mmCIF file of C-alpha atoms and ligand atoms in Angstrom:
data_model
loop_
_atom_site.group_PDB
_atom_site.id
_atom_site.type_symbol
_atom_site.label_atom_id
_atom_site.label_comp_id
_atom_site.label_asym_id
_atom_site.label_seq_id
_atom_site.Cartn_x
_atom_site.Cartn_y
_atom_site.Cartn_z
ATOM 1 C CA UNK A 184 24.718 0.905 33.859
ATOM 2 C CA UNK A 185 24.592 -1.254 30.744
ATOM 3 C CA UNK A 186 27.804 -2.249 28.994
ATOM 4 C CA UNK A 187 27.627 -1.677 25.233
ATOM 5 C CA UNK A 188 31.107 -3.064 24.588
ATOM 6 C CA UNK A 189 30.788 -6.737 25.552
ATOM 7 C CA UNK A 190 27.660 -8.390 24.281
ATOM 8 C CA UNK A 191 24.827 -7.538 21.865
ATOM 9 C CA UNK A 192 21.370 -6.738 23.260
ATOM 10 C CA UNK A 193 18.409 -4.921 21.705
ATOM 11 C CA UNK A 194 18.279 -1.316 22.876
ATOM 12 C CA UNK A 195 15.413 0.647 24.410
ATOM 13 C CA UNK A 196 14.994 4.397 23.932
ATOM 14 C CA UNK A 197 16.879 5.135 27.165
ATOM 15 C CA UNK A 198 19.679 2.747 26.150
ATOM 16 C CA UNK A 199 19.986 4.667 22.874
ATOM 17 C CA UNK A 200 20.435 7.924 24.850
ATOM 18 C CA UNK A 201 23.133 6.275 27.001
ATOM 19 C CA UNK A 202 24.778 4.876 23.887
ATOM 20 C CA UNK A 203 24.782 8.283 22.184
ATOM 21 C CA UNK A 204 26.335 9.933 25.262
ATOM 22 C CA UNK A 205 29.040 7.355 25.837
ATOM 23 C CA UNK A 206 29.848 5.947 22.403
ATOM 24 C CA UNK A 207 29.157 8.636 19.819
ATOM 25 C CA UNK A 208 31.466 11.568 19.466
ATOM 26 C CA UNK A 209 28.527 13.687 18.374
ATOM 27 C CA UNK A 210 26.853 15.653 21.205
ATOM 28 C CA UNK A 211 28.374 18.115 23.669
ATOM 29 C CA UNK A 212 28.956 17.050 27.299
ATOM 30 C CA UNK A 213 26.031 19.139 28.580
ATOM 31 C CA UNK A 214 23.552 17.953 25.916
ATOM 32 C CA UNK A 215 20.009 17.219 27.079
ATOM 33 C CA UNK A 216 19.085 14.175 25.076
ATOM 34 C CA UNK A 217 15.648 12.770 24.280
ATOM 35 C CA UNK A 218 14.940 9.744 22.146
ATOM 36 C CA UNK A 219 12.069 8.234 20.190
ATOM 37 C CA UNK A 220 11.999 4.899 18.349
ATOM 38 C CA UNK A 221 10.651 5.857 14.921
ATOM 39 C CA UNK A 222 11.184 2.656 12.881
ATOM 40 C CA UNK A 223 8.218 1.702 10.741
ATOM 41 C CA UNK A 224 9.944 -0.814 8.483
ATOM 42 C CA UNK A 225 9.666 -4.554 8.711
ATOM 43 C CA UNK A 226 13.006 -5.442 10.288
ATOM 44 C CA UNK A 227 14.871 -2.897 12.447
ATOM 45 C CA UNK A 228 14.777 -0.428 15.321
ATOM 46 C CA UNK A 229 15.425 3.213 14.472
ATOM 47 C CA UNK A 230 16.150 5.655 17.301
ATOM 48 C CA UNK A 231 16.137 9.387 16.782
ATOM 49 C CA UNK A 232 18.227 11.054 19.497
ATOM 50 C CA UNK A 233 17.873 14.826 19.842
ATOM 51 C CA UNK A 234 19.657 17.411 22.003
ATOM 52 C CA UNK A 235 16.761 19.625 23.109
ATOM 53 C CA UNK A 236 19.186 22.483 23.839
ATOM 54 C CA UNK A 237 20.608 22.740 20.323
ATOM 55 C CA UNK A 238 18.177 20.634 18.251
ATOM 56 C CA UNK A 239 21.165 18.649 16.978
ATOM 57 C CA UNK A 240 20.074 15.096 16.172
ATOM 58 C CA UNK A 241 21.334 11.713 15.070
ATOM 59 C CA UNK A 242 19.803 8.414 13.985
ATOM 60 C CA UNK A 243 20.892 5.151 15.596
ATOM 61 C CA UNK A 244 19.692 2.143 13.634
ATOM 62 C CA UNK A 245 19.912 -1.260 15.260
ATOM 63 C CA UNK A 246 19.307 -4.622 13.633
ATOM 64 C CA UNK A 247 17.177 -6.896 15.789
ATOM 65 C CA UNK A 248 17.503 -10.693 15.762
ATOM 66 C CA UNK A 249 14.014 -11.291 14.327
ATOM 67 C CA UNK A 250 11.928 -9.351 11.803
ATOM 68 C CA UNK A 251 9.265 -7.009 13.199
ATOM 69 C CA UNK A 252 6.786 -8.048 10.500
ATOM 70 C CA UNK A 253 6.848 -11.739 11.541
ATOM 71 C CA UNK A 254 8.961 -13.880 13.883
ATOM 72 C CA UNK A 255 9.170 -16.494 11.108
ATOM 73 C CA UNK A 256 12.163 -14.553 9.795
ATOM 74 C CA UNK A 257 15.299 -15.082 11.898
ATOM 75 C CA UNK A 258 17.988 -12.796 10.600
ATOM 76 C CA UNK A 259 21.631 -12.282 11.346
ATOM 77 C CA UNK A 260 22.190 -8.801 12.798
ATOM 78 C CA UNK A 261 25.327 -8.743 10.604
ATOM 79 C CA UNK A 262 23.043 -7.094 8.045
ATOM 80 C CA UNK A 263 23.855 -3.865 9.867
ATOM 81 C CA UNK A 264 27.505 -4.245 8.763
ATOM 82 C CA UNK A 265 26.364 -4.740 5.186
ATOM 83 C CA UNK A 266 24.133 -1.682 5.428
ATOM 84 C CA UNK A 267 26.853 0.527 6.967
ATOM 85 C CA UNK A 268 29.491 -0.556 4.465
ATOM 86 C CA UNK A 269 27.350 -0.101 1.371
ATOM 87 C CA UNK A 270 26.109 3.294 2.600
ATOM 88 C CA UNK A 271 29.722 4.432 2.950
ATOM 89 C CA UNK A 272 30.562 3.142 -0.514
ATOM 90 C CA UNK A 273 27.464 4.637 -2.159
ATOM 91 C CA UNK A 274 28.141 7.941 -0.365
ATOM 92 C CA UNK A 275 31.366 8.089 -2.389
ATOM 93 C CA UNK A 276 29.923 6.747 -5.660
ATOM 94 C CA UNK A 277 26.804 8.920 -5.645
ATOM 95 C CA UNK A 278 27.627 11.969 -3.512
ATOM 96 C CA UNK A 279 24.580 13.834 -2.226
ATOM 97 C CA UNK A 280 22.170 10.927 -2.685
ATOM 98 C CA UNK A 281 22.941 8.859 0.429
ATOM 99 C CA UNK A 282 22.950 9.741 4.154
ATOM 100 C CA UNK A 283 26.309 10.037 5.913
ATOM 101 C CA UNK A 284 27.235 7.181 8.276
ATOM 102 C CA UNK A 285 29.162 8.358 11.349
ATOM 103 C CA UNK A 286 29.884 5.045 13.033
ATOM 104 C CA UNK A 287 29.295 1.293 12.739
ATOM 105 C CA UNK A 288 29.333 -0.802 15.905
ATOM 106 C CA UNK A 289 29.828 -4.557 15.281
ATOM 107 C CA UNK A 290 28.993 -5.501 18.891
ATOM 108 C CA UNK A 291 25.668 -3.680 19.206
ATOM 109 C CA UNK A 292 24.962 -4.273 15.481
ATOM 110 C CA UNK A 293 24.001 -0.664 15.079
ATOM 111 C CA UNK A 294 25.126 2.331 13.122
ATOM 112 C CA UNK A 295 24.827 6.066 13.691
ATOM 113 C CA UNK A 296 23.917 8.202 10.734
ATOM 114 C CA UNK A 297 22.764 11.592 9.533
ATOM 115 C CA UNK A 298 19.231 12.499 10.636
ATOM 116 C CA UNK A 299 17.132 13.350 7.597
ATOM 117 C CA UNK A 300 14.073 14.651 9.454
ATOM 118 C CA UNK A 301 13.896 17.652 7.140
ATOM 119 C CA UNK A 302 13.056 15.119 4.381
ATOM 120 C CA UNK A 303 9.997 12.864 4.279
ATOM 121 C CA UNK A 304 9.546 9.242 3.366
ATOM 122 C CA UNK A 305 8.777 9.187 -0.341
ATOM 123 C CA UNK A 306 5.955 6.613 -0.173
ATOM 124 C CA UNK A 307 4.030 8.727 2.344
ATOM 125 C CA UNK A 308 4.608 11.881 0.296
ATOM 126 C CA UNK A 309 3.346 10.209 -2.900
ATOM 127 C CA UNK A 310 0.260 8.968 -1.064
ATOM 128 C CA UNK A 311 -0.346 12.641 -0.165
ATOM 129 C CA UNK A 312 0.056 13.298 -3.920
ATOM 130 C CA UNK A 313 3.090 15.543 -3.597
ATOM 131 C CA UNK A 314 5.344 16.110 -6.601
ATOM 132 C CA UNK A 315 9.137 15.910 -6.747
ATOM 133 C CA UNK A 316 10.199 17.182 -10.188
ATOM 134 C CA UNK A 317 13.908 16.483 -9.581
ATOM 135 C CA UNK A 318 13.471 12.863 -8.522
ATOM 136 C CA UNK A 319 13.920 11.303 -11.992
ATOM 137 C CA UNK A 320 17.177 13.178 -12.488
ATOM 138 C CA UNK A 321 18.444 12.355 -8.982
ATOM 139 C CA UNK A 322 17.534 8.669 -8.923
ATOM 140 C CA UNK A 323 18.842 8.008 -12.447
ATOM 141 C CA UNK A 324 22.230 9.438 -11.427
ATOM 142 C CA UNK A 325 22.198 7.361 -8.232
ATOM 143 C CA UNK A 326 21.349 4.208 -10.210
ATOM 144 C CA UNK A 327 23.957 4.698 -12.925
ATOM 145 C CA UNK A 328 26.734 5.554 -10.464
ATOM 146 C CA UNK A 329 26.082 2.791 -7.967
ATOM 147 C CA UNK A 330 25.302 0.070 -10.534
ATOM 148 C CA UNK A 331 27.762 0.699 -13.352
ATOM 149 C CA UNK A 332 30.701 1.767 -11.177
ATOM 150 C CA UNK A 333 30.511 -1.440 -9.077
ATOM 151 C CA UNK A 334 30.373 -3.737 -12.114
ATOM 152 C CA UNK A 335 33.103 -5.619 -14.012
ATOM 153 C CA UNK A 336 32.714 -3.060 -16.789
ATOM 154 C CA UNK A 337 34.468 -0.495 -14.606
ATOM 155 C CA UNK A 338 36.089 -2.226 -11.608
ATOM 156 C CA UNK A 339 39.322 -4.206 -11.582
ATOM 157 C CA UNK A 340 37.962 -7.758 -11.507
ATOM 158 C CA UNK A 341 39.786 -8.996 -8.388
ATOM 159 C CA UNK A 342 38.658 -5.930 -6.445
ATOM 160 C CA UNK A 343 35.104 -6.491 -7.636
ATOM 161 C CA UNK A 344 35.258 -10.146 -6.544
ATOM 162 C CA UNK A 345 36.432 -9.026 -3.082
ATOM 163 C CA UNK A 346 33.308 -6.839 -2.891
ATOM 164 C CA UNK A 347 31.111 -9.726 -4.056
ATOM 165 C CA UNK A 348 32.532 -11.756 -1.140
ATOM 166 C CA UNK A 349 32.083 -9.009 1.414
ATOM 167 C CA UNK A 350 28.465 -8.438 0.387
ATOM 168 C CA UNK A 351 27.356 -12.070 0.433
ATOM 169 C CA UNK A 352 24.003 -11.632 2.181
ATOM 170 C CA UNK A 353 22.428 -15.115 2.288
ATOM 171 C CA UNK A 354 19.625 -14.587 4.789
ATOM 172 C CA UNK A 355 18.280 -11.358 3.330
ATOM 173 C CA UNK A 356 18.608 -12.779 -0.205
ATOM 174 C CA UNK A 357 16.640 -15.821 0.948
ATOM 175 C CA UNK A 358 13.790 -13.515 2.033
ATOM 176 C CA UNK A 359 13.673 -12.027 -1.466
ATOM 177 C CA UNK A 360 14.015 -15.452 -3.124
ATOM 178 C CA UNK A 361 10.942 -16.592 -1.180
ATOM 179 C CA UNK A 362 8.815 -13.444 -0.979
ATOM 180 C CA UNK A 363 9.551 -11.965 -4.414
ATOM 181 C CA UNK A 364 10.219 -14.933 -6.689
ATOM 182 C CA UNK A 365 8.554 -18.029 -5.270
ATOM 183 C CA UNK A 366 5.582 -17.542 -2.940
ATOM 184 C CA UNK A 367 3.495 -15.099 -5.050
ATOM 185 C CA UNK A 368 3.319 -17.648 -7.880
ATOM 186 C CA UNK A 369 1.489 -20.441 -6.031
ATOM 187 C CA UNK A 370 -1.151 -20.662 -3.331
ATOM 188 C CA UNK A 371 1.385 -20.303 -0.513
ATOM 189 C CA UNK A 372 -0.100 -20.085 3.027
ATOM 190 C CA UNK A 373 2.031 -17.000 3.715
ATOM 191 C CA UNK A 374 0.368 -15.056 0.877
ATOM 192 C CA UNK A 375 -2.278 -12.480 1.718
ATOM 193 C CA UNK A 376 -4.719 -11.926 -1.168
ATOM 194 C CA UNK A 377 -7.667 -9.506 -1.030
ATOM 195 C CA UNK A 378 -10.805 -11.722 -1.337
ATOM 196 C CA UNK A 379 -12.121 -9.779 -4.371
ATOM 197 C CA UNK A 380 -8.837 -10.346 -6.217
ATOM 198 C CA UNK A 381 -8.580 -14.083 -5.406
ATOM 199 C CA UNK A 382 -10.172 -15.587 -8.548
ATOM 200 C CA UNK A 383 -8.220 -13.220 -10.783
ATOM 201 C CA UNK A 384 -4.951 -14.236 -9.100
ATOM 202 C CA UNK A 385 -5.704 -17.924 -9.550
ATOM 203 C CA UNK A 386 -6.661 -17.579 -13.232
ATOM 204 C CA UNK A 387 -4.050 -15.101 -14.401
ATOM 205 C CA UNK A 388 -1.061 -15.886 -12.182
ATOM 206 C CA UNK A 389 -1.166 -19.268 -10.425
ATOM 207 C CA UNK A 390 -2.654 -21.194 -13.359
ATOM 208 C CA UNK A 391 -0.413 -19.631 -15.993
ATOM 209 C CA UNK A 392 2.374 -22.146 -16.626
ATOM 210 C CA UNK A 393 4.090 -19.959 -19.230
ATOM 211 C CA UNK A 394 4.327 -17.090 -16.737
ATOM 212 C CA UNK A 395 5.654 -19.399 -14.022
ATOM 213 C CA UNK A 396 8.388 -20.691 -16.304
ATOM 214 C CA UNK A 397 9.543 -17.108 -16.907
ATOM 215 C CA UNK A 398 9.563 -16.400 -13.152
ATOM 216 C CA UNK A 399 11.796 -19.449 -12.634
ATOM 217 C CA UNK A 400 14.296 -18.115 -15.183
ATOM 218 C CA UNK A 401 14.244 -14.681 -13.541
ATOM 219 C CA UNK A 402 14.704 -16.153 -10.044
ATOM 220 C CA UNK A 403 17.860 -17.910 -11.211
ATOM 221 C CA UNK A 404 19.140 -14.659 -12.760
ATOM 222 C CA UNK A 405 18.631 -13.035 -9.346
ATOM 223 C CA UNK A 406 20.537 -15.799 -7.568
ATOM 224 C CA UNK A 407 23.429 -16.177 -9.989
ATOM 225 C CA UNK A 408 24.114 -12.953 -11.898
ATOM 226 C CA UNK A 409 26.623 -11.072 -9.703
ATOM 227 C CA UNK A 410 26.571 -8.031 -11.971
ATOM 228 C CA UNK A 411 26.426 -4.962 -9.708
ATOM 229 C CA UNK A 412 26.322 -4.101 -6.022
ATOM 230 C CA UNK A 413 22.596 -3.510 -5.727
ATOM 231 C CA UNK A 414 20.678 -1.785 -2.919
ATOM 232 C CA UNK A 415 18.353 -4.777 -2.947
ATOM 233 C CA UNK A 416 15.150 -3.135 -1.634
ATOM 234 C CA UNK A 417 14.847 0.185 -3.451
ATOM 235 C CA UNK A 418 11.153 0.904 -2.962
ATOM 236 C CA UNK A 419 9.770 4.362 -2.154
ATOM 237 C CA UNK A 420 9.961 3.569 1.581
ATOM 238 C CA UNK A 421 13.755 3.433 1.140
ATOM 239 C CA UNK A 422 13.905 7.018 -0.118
ATOM 240 C CA UNK A 423 13.857 10.208 1.936
ATOM 241 C CA UNK A 424 12.894 13.159 -0.178
ATOM 242 C CA UNK A 425 12.256 16.893 -0.260
ATOM 243 C CA UNK A 426 11.832 19.289 -3.135
ATOM 244 C CA UNK A 427 15.536 19.663 -3.908
ATOM 245 C CA UNK A 428 17.013 16.527 -2.355
ATOM 246 C CA UNK A 429 16.755 12.737 -2.679
ATOM 247 C CA UNK A 430 18.463 10.355 -0.228
ATOM 248 C CA UNK A 431 18.455 6.596 -0.671
ATOM 249 C CA UNK A 432 18.779 4.647 2.577
ATOM 250 C CA UNK A 433 18.077 1.232 4.156
ATOM 251 C CA UNK A 434 20.238 -0.952 1.874
ATOM 252 C CA UNK A 435 20.402 -3.954 4.220
ATOM 253 C CA UNK A 436 19.289 -6.292 1.390
ATOM 254 C CA UNK A 437 22.384 -5.280 -0.599
ATOM 255 C CA UNK A 438 24.267 -7.965 -2.529
ATOM 256 C CA UNK A 439 25.869 -8.508 -5.927
ATOM 257 C CA UNK A 440 22.945 -9.147 -8.259
ATOM 258 C CA UNK A 441 21.371 -8.003 -11.518
ATOM 259 C CA UNK A 442 21.553 -4.213 -11.955
ATOM 260 C CA UNK A 443 17.915 -4.207 -13.050
ATOM 261 C CA UNK A 444 16.868 -5.225 -9.545
ATOM 262 C CA UNK A 445 17.081 -1.657 -8.217
ATOM 263 C CA UNK A 446 15.704 0.102 -11.295
ATOM 264 C CA UNK A 447 12.793 -2.346 -11.467
ATOM 265 C CA UNK A 448 11.891 -1.720 -7.829
ATOM 266 C CA UNK A 449 11.803 2.039 -8.390
ATOM 267 C CA UNK A 450 9.549 1.673 -11.445
ATOM 268 C CA UNK A 451 7.170 -0.746 -9.700
ATOM 269 C CA UNK A 452 6.805 1.436 -6.635
ATOM 270 C CA UNK A 453 6.024 4.505 -8.743
ATOM 271 C CA UNK A 454 3.406 2.340 -10.443
ATOM 272 C CA UNK A 455 1.810 1.680 -7.031
ATOM 273 C CA UNK A 456 1.682 5.449 -6.493
ATOM 274 C CA UNK A 457 0.086 5.754 -9.933
ATOM 275 C CA UNK A 458 -2.587 3.171 -9.059
ATOM 276 C CA UNK A 459 -3.201 4.973 -5.776
ATOM 277 C CA UNK A 460 -3.700 8.283 -7.594
ATOM 278 C CA UNK A 461 -6.129 6.733 -10.088
ATOM 279 C CA UNK A 462 -8.447 5.562 -7.327
ATOM 280 C CA UNK A 463 -8.043 8.131 -4.544
ATOM 281 C CA UNK A 464 -7.991 11.547 -6.269
ATOM 282 C CA UNK A 465 -11.624 12.447 -6.819
ATOM 283 C CA UNK A 466 -11.248 15.693 -8.755
ATOM 284 C CA UNK A 467 -10.730 14.852 -12.465
ATOM 285 C CA UNK A 468 -8.332 17.689 -13.229
ATOM 286 C CA UNK A 469 -6.186 17.031 -10.155
ATOM 287 C CA UNK A 470 -6.131 13.300 -10.847
ATOM 288 C CA UNK A 471 -5.106 13.744 -14.489
ATOM 289 C CA UNK A 472 -2.427 16.212 -13.475
ATOM 290 C CA UNK A 473 -0.925 13.921 -10.835
ATOM 291 C CA UNK A 474 -1.129 10.836 -13.060
ATOM 292 C CA UNK A 475 0.663 12.819 -15.798
ATOM 293 C CA UNK A 476 3.380 13.766 -13.307
ATOM 294 C CA UNK A 477 3.935 10.098 -12.364
ATOM 295 C CA UNK A 478 3.806 9.005 -16.017
ATOM 296 C CA UNK A 479 6.513 11.508 -16.929
ATOM 297 C CA UNK A 480 8.600 10.534 -13.912
ATOM 298 C CA UNK A 481 8.572 6.830 -14.845
ATOM 299 C CA UNK A 482 9.336 7.622 -18.475
ATOM 300 C CA UNK A 483 12.130 10.054 -17.549
ATOM 301 C CA UNK A 484 13.784 7.606 -15.155
ATOM 302 C CA UNK A 485 14.149 4.979 -17.893
ATOM 303 C CA UNK A 486 15.208 7.454 -20.577
ATOM 304 C CA UNK A 487 17.638 9.334 -18.319
ATOM 305 C CA UNK A 488 19.060 6.044 -17.078
ATOM 306 C CA UNK A 489 19.722 4.975 -20.691
ATOM 307 C CA UNK A 490 21.347 8.287 -21.547
ATOM 308 C CA UNK A 491 23.503 8.574 -18.411
ATOM 309 C CA UNK A 492 24.493 4.896 -18.443
ATOM 310 C CA UNK A 493 25.707 5.154 -22.015
ATOM 311 C CA UNK A 494 27.722 8.287 -21.239
ATOM 312 C CA UNK A 495 29.186 6.862 -18.013
ATOM 313 C CA UNK A 496 30.174 3.671 -19.884
ATOM 314 C CA UNK A 497 32.146 5.732 -22.426
ATOM 315 C CA UNK A 498 33.832 7.676 -19.636
ATOM 316 C CA UNK A 499 34.552 4.933 -17.091
ATOM 317 C CA UNK A 500 34.699 1.481 -18.745
ATOM 318 C CA UNK A 501 38.086 -0.181 -18.143
ATOM 319 C CA UNK A 502 37.276 -3.734 -19.329
ATOM 320 C CA UNK A 503 38.970 -4.464 -22.669
ATOM 321 C CA UNK A 504 35.950 -6.003 -24.399
ATOM 322 C CA UNK A 505 33.668 -3.178 -23.264
ATOM 323 C CA UNK A 506 34.873 -1.231 -26.304
ATOM 324 C CA UNK A 507 33.780 -3.872 -28.841
ATOM 325 C CA UNK A 508 31.212 -2.467 -31.219
ATOM 326 C CA UNK A 509 27.665 -3.263 -30.032
ATOM 327 C CA UNK A 510 28.581 -4.637 -26.604
ATOM 328 C CA UNK A 511 27.415 -1.561 -24.641
ATOM 329 C CA UNK A 512 24.035 -1.664 -26.402
ATOM 330 C CA UNK A 513 23.720 -5.415 -25.765
ATOM 331 C CA UNK A 514 24.620 -5.002 -22.071
ATOM 332 C CA UNK A 515 22.243 -2.069 -21.538
ATOM 333 C CA UNK A 516 19.503 -4.083 -23.256
ATOM 334 C CA UNK A 517 19.939 -6.875 -20.691
ATOM 335 C CA UNK A 518 19.773 -4.351 -17.825
ATOM 336 C CA UNK A 519 16.471 -2.985 -19.170
ATOM 337 C CA UNK A 520 15.117 -6.493 -19.715
ATOM 338 C CA UNK A 521 15.915 -7.280 -16.052
ATOM 339 C CA UNK A 522 14.407 -3.948 -14.990
ATOM 340 C CA UNK A 523 11.084 -4.949 -16.565
ATOM 341 C CA UNK A 524 11.298 -8.460 -15.096
ATOM 342 C CA UNK A 525 11.920 -7.165 -11.574
ATOM 343 C CA UNK A 526 9.327 -4.391 -11.831
ATOM 344 C CA UNK A 527 6.912 -7.170 -12.761
ATOM 345 C CA UNK A 528 7.836 -9.288 -9.765
ATOM 346 C CA UNK A 529 7.622 -6.382 -7.329
ATOM 347 C CA UNK A 530 4.186 -5.425 -8.720
ATOM 348 C CA UNK A 531 2.894 -8.953 -8.293
ATOM 349 C CA UNK A 532 4.467 -9.834 -4.958
ATOM 350 C CA UNK A 533 3.229 -6.676 -3.173
ATOM 351 C CA UNK A 534 -0.353 -7.552 -4.175
ATOM 352 C CA UNK A 535 -0.294 -11.308 -3.533
ATOM 353 C CA UNK A 536 2.498 -11.870 -1.021
ATOM 354 C CA UNK A 537 3.081 -11.233 2.661
ATOM 355 C CA UNK A 538 4.475 -7.679 2.465
ATOM 356 C CA UNK A 539 2.053 -5.151 0.994
ATOM 357 C CA UNK A 540 2.469 -1.462 0.157
ATOM 358 C CA UNK A 541 0.445 1.364 1.711
ATOM 359 C CA UNK A 542 -0.225 2.988 -1.688
ATOM 360 C CA UNK A 543 -2.642 0.133 -2.338
ATOM 361 C CA UNK A 544 -3.769 -0.825 1.187
ATOM 362 C CA UNK A 545 -4.954 2.740 1.932
ATOM 363 C CA UNK A 546 -7.501 2.594 -0.917
ATOM 364 C CA UNK A 547 -10.523 2.277 1.334
ATOM 365 C CA UNK A 548 -13.178 1.543 -1.287
ATOM 366 C CA UNK A 549 -13.032 -2.249 -1.745
ATOM 367 C CA UNK A 550 -14.069 -2.206 -5.422
ATOM 368 C CA UNK A 551 -11.507 0.463 -6.254
ATOM 369 C CA UNK A 552 -8.806 -1.415 -4.408
ATOM 370 C CA UNK A 553 -9.532 -4.609 -6.324
ATOM 371 C CA UNK A 554 -9.293 -2.692 -9.605
ATOM 372 C CA UNK A 555 -6.006 -1.114 -8.529
ATOM 373 C CA UNK A 556 -4.682 -4.574 -7.645
ATOM 374 C CA UNK A 557 -5.758 -6.036 -10.988
ATOM 375 C CA UNK A 558 -4.026 -3.209 -12.852
ATOM 376 C CA UNK A 559 -0.796 -3.813 -10.883
ATOM 377 C CA UNK A 560 -0.961 -7.581 -11.484
ATOM 378 C CA UNK A 561 -1.623 -7.123 -15.203
ATOM 379 C CA UNK A 562 1.180 -4.594 -15.635
ATOM 380 C CA UNK A 563 3.509 -6.883 -13.666
ATOM 381 C CA UNK A 564 2.654 -9.931 -15.741
ATOM 382 C CA UNK A 565 3.099 -8.020 -19.015
ATOM 383 C CA UNK A 566 6.471 -6.640 -17.879
ATOM 384 C CA UNK A 567 7.651 -10.196 -17.164
ATOM 385 C CA UNK A 568 6.369 -11.767 -20.376
ATOM 386 C CA UNK A 569 7.413 -8.871 -22.654
ATOM 387 C CA UNK A 570 10.664 -8.046 -20.893
ATOM 388 C CA UNK A 571 12.822 -8.522 -24.008
ATOM 389 C CA UNK A 572 10.954 -5.637 -25.702
ATOM 390 C CA UNK A 573 11.118 -3.118 -22.866
ATOM 391 C CA UNK A 574 13.798 -0.618 -23.820
ATOM 392 C CA UNK A 575 12.469 2.936 -23.537
ATOM 393 C CA UNK A 576 10.389 4.964 -21.121
ATOM 394 C CA UNK A 577 7.519 4.850 -23.613
ATOM 395 C CA UNK A 578 7.623 1.024 -23.676
ATOM 396 C CA UNK A 579 7.025 0.980 -19.904
ATOM 397 C CA UNK A 580 4.302 3.622 -20.036
ATOM 398 C CA UNK A 581 2.457 1.858 -22.875
ATOM 399 C CA UNK A 582 2.034 -1.257 -20.707
ATOM 400 C CA UNK A 583 0.728 0.841 -17.833
ATOM 401 C CA UNK A 584 -1.733 2.810 -19.952
ATOM 402 C CA UNK A 585 -3.135 -0.254 -21.673
ATOM 403 C CA UNK A 586 -3.794 -2.078 -18.360
ATOM 404 C CA UNK A 587 -5.397 1.080 -16.964
ATOM 405 C CA UNK A 588 -7.629 1.403 -20.033
ATOM 406 C CA UNK A 589 -8.635 -2.265 -19.890
ATOM 407 C CA UNK A 590 -9.778 -2.163 -16.254
ATOM 408 C CA UNK A 591 -11.337 1.289 -16.294
ATOM 409 C CA UNK A 592 -13.413 0.194 -19.308
ATOM 410 C CA UNK A 593 -14.452 -2.975 -17.472
ATOM 411 C CA UNK A 594 -15.434 -0.921 -14.433
ATOM 412 C CA UNK A 595 -17.857 1.225 -16.475
HETATM 413 C C1 SR1 B 3 10.369 -10.004 6.066
HETATM 414 S S1 SR1 B 3 10.747 -8.520 5.328
HETATM 415 C C2 SR1 B 3 9.481 -8.161 4.176
HETATM 416 C C3 SR1 B 3 9.874 -7.153 3.171
HETATM 417 O O1 SR1 B 3 10.272 -5.953 3.804
HETATM 418 C C4 SR1 B 3 11.487 -5.484 3.256
HETATM 419 O O2 SR1 B 3 11.460 -4.116 3.070
HETATM 420 C C5 SR1 B 3 11.675 -6.250 1.957
HETATM 421 O O3 SR1 B 3 11.028 -5.617 0.883
HETATM 422 C C6 SR1 B 3 11.048 -7.557 2.301
HETATM 423 O O4 SR1 B 3 10.683 -8.307 1.187
HETATM 424 MG MG1 MG B 4 13.623 -1.652 4.531
#
């Protein structure tokens, strides 16, 4: 029998059953447990353990020592502590929008949490062109609560600094520094560019010195602006969703960084869904309807974020200078600027860099996929260069519509 209390090892499905029986106070003595490893992310092992008698289930998530996507990434399994701790904190800050964590185990570097099998992964659902009319309301509340309430605007500054220290996440931040901010902007061997998009990437991204200068400024913002406790990887694969419920999970990239990092990732990943819809829905009426749904969702997220942030600031700000006339507007303006900058980076890095998104890779027609990629790159570049002017939902949508128009015209 394996000992889970002495030394870390990576678990198999049968180990996870043993672990659940002996170390989780969750199932009854006579439970008949089955287990399946269901992880499809880039880094971890996710075991779903089910009692076939009662259908009761739990998720055990274990951090492995190397990334699944590539053994070039050696990662401390301590990221599981970061993930467990931030999930517990966000569960309090944004009740209803985060799964419940039952246990964190620092020896096995795993945590046990609520099984959300009645939800589906949002990216997959969007690729199936499903609609979630409550998402904009849910995610904007999640973003305002987790980002504003962990900032110096609201928190006692020494307590906030203690959190900054506890969420120092150097290895996972290094992945983002490389994959999001550095590698997509030069001909890095780790990039993975669709052949038909190659010339466009060279001309419009790699050879554009003005763009590269802006990406350098934004990278340093990412590394030095300890503004809010961010999720750090809030793409649509980090959201479980159903009609009336949204749950944000997988925050192992969490650290104190610019608040716009999370909002920008949400906007960019909805833009990938938008590009997918443009090129995969054949029926004109259905396509226009779904594109309109995504357009409104993106617009609503920005506008609701603005509205709720402003209200939450008035209710919760404790910092003395937060009440100075004009400071809230200035601060919110910088968050939106960073949102556009990060949305731009996410849009570019998922097309050029190592880690792609299914919304785009599932577009089977090569010509259509290249067009979708060019739209994403153009929107991303415009977000970065025009970030100071991006303040409302309409500002974001205008950039999207004009890139779409440009490339659909060219395609005709
Ligand atoms: C090596 S990990 C590649 C990507 O997967 C994660 O979800 C992050 O987005 C990271 O950049
Ligand atoms: Mg992940």
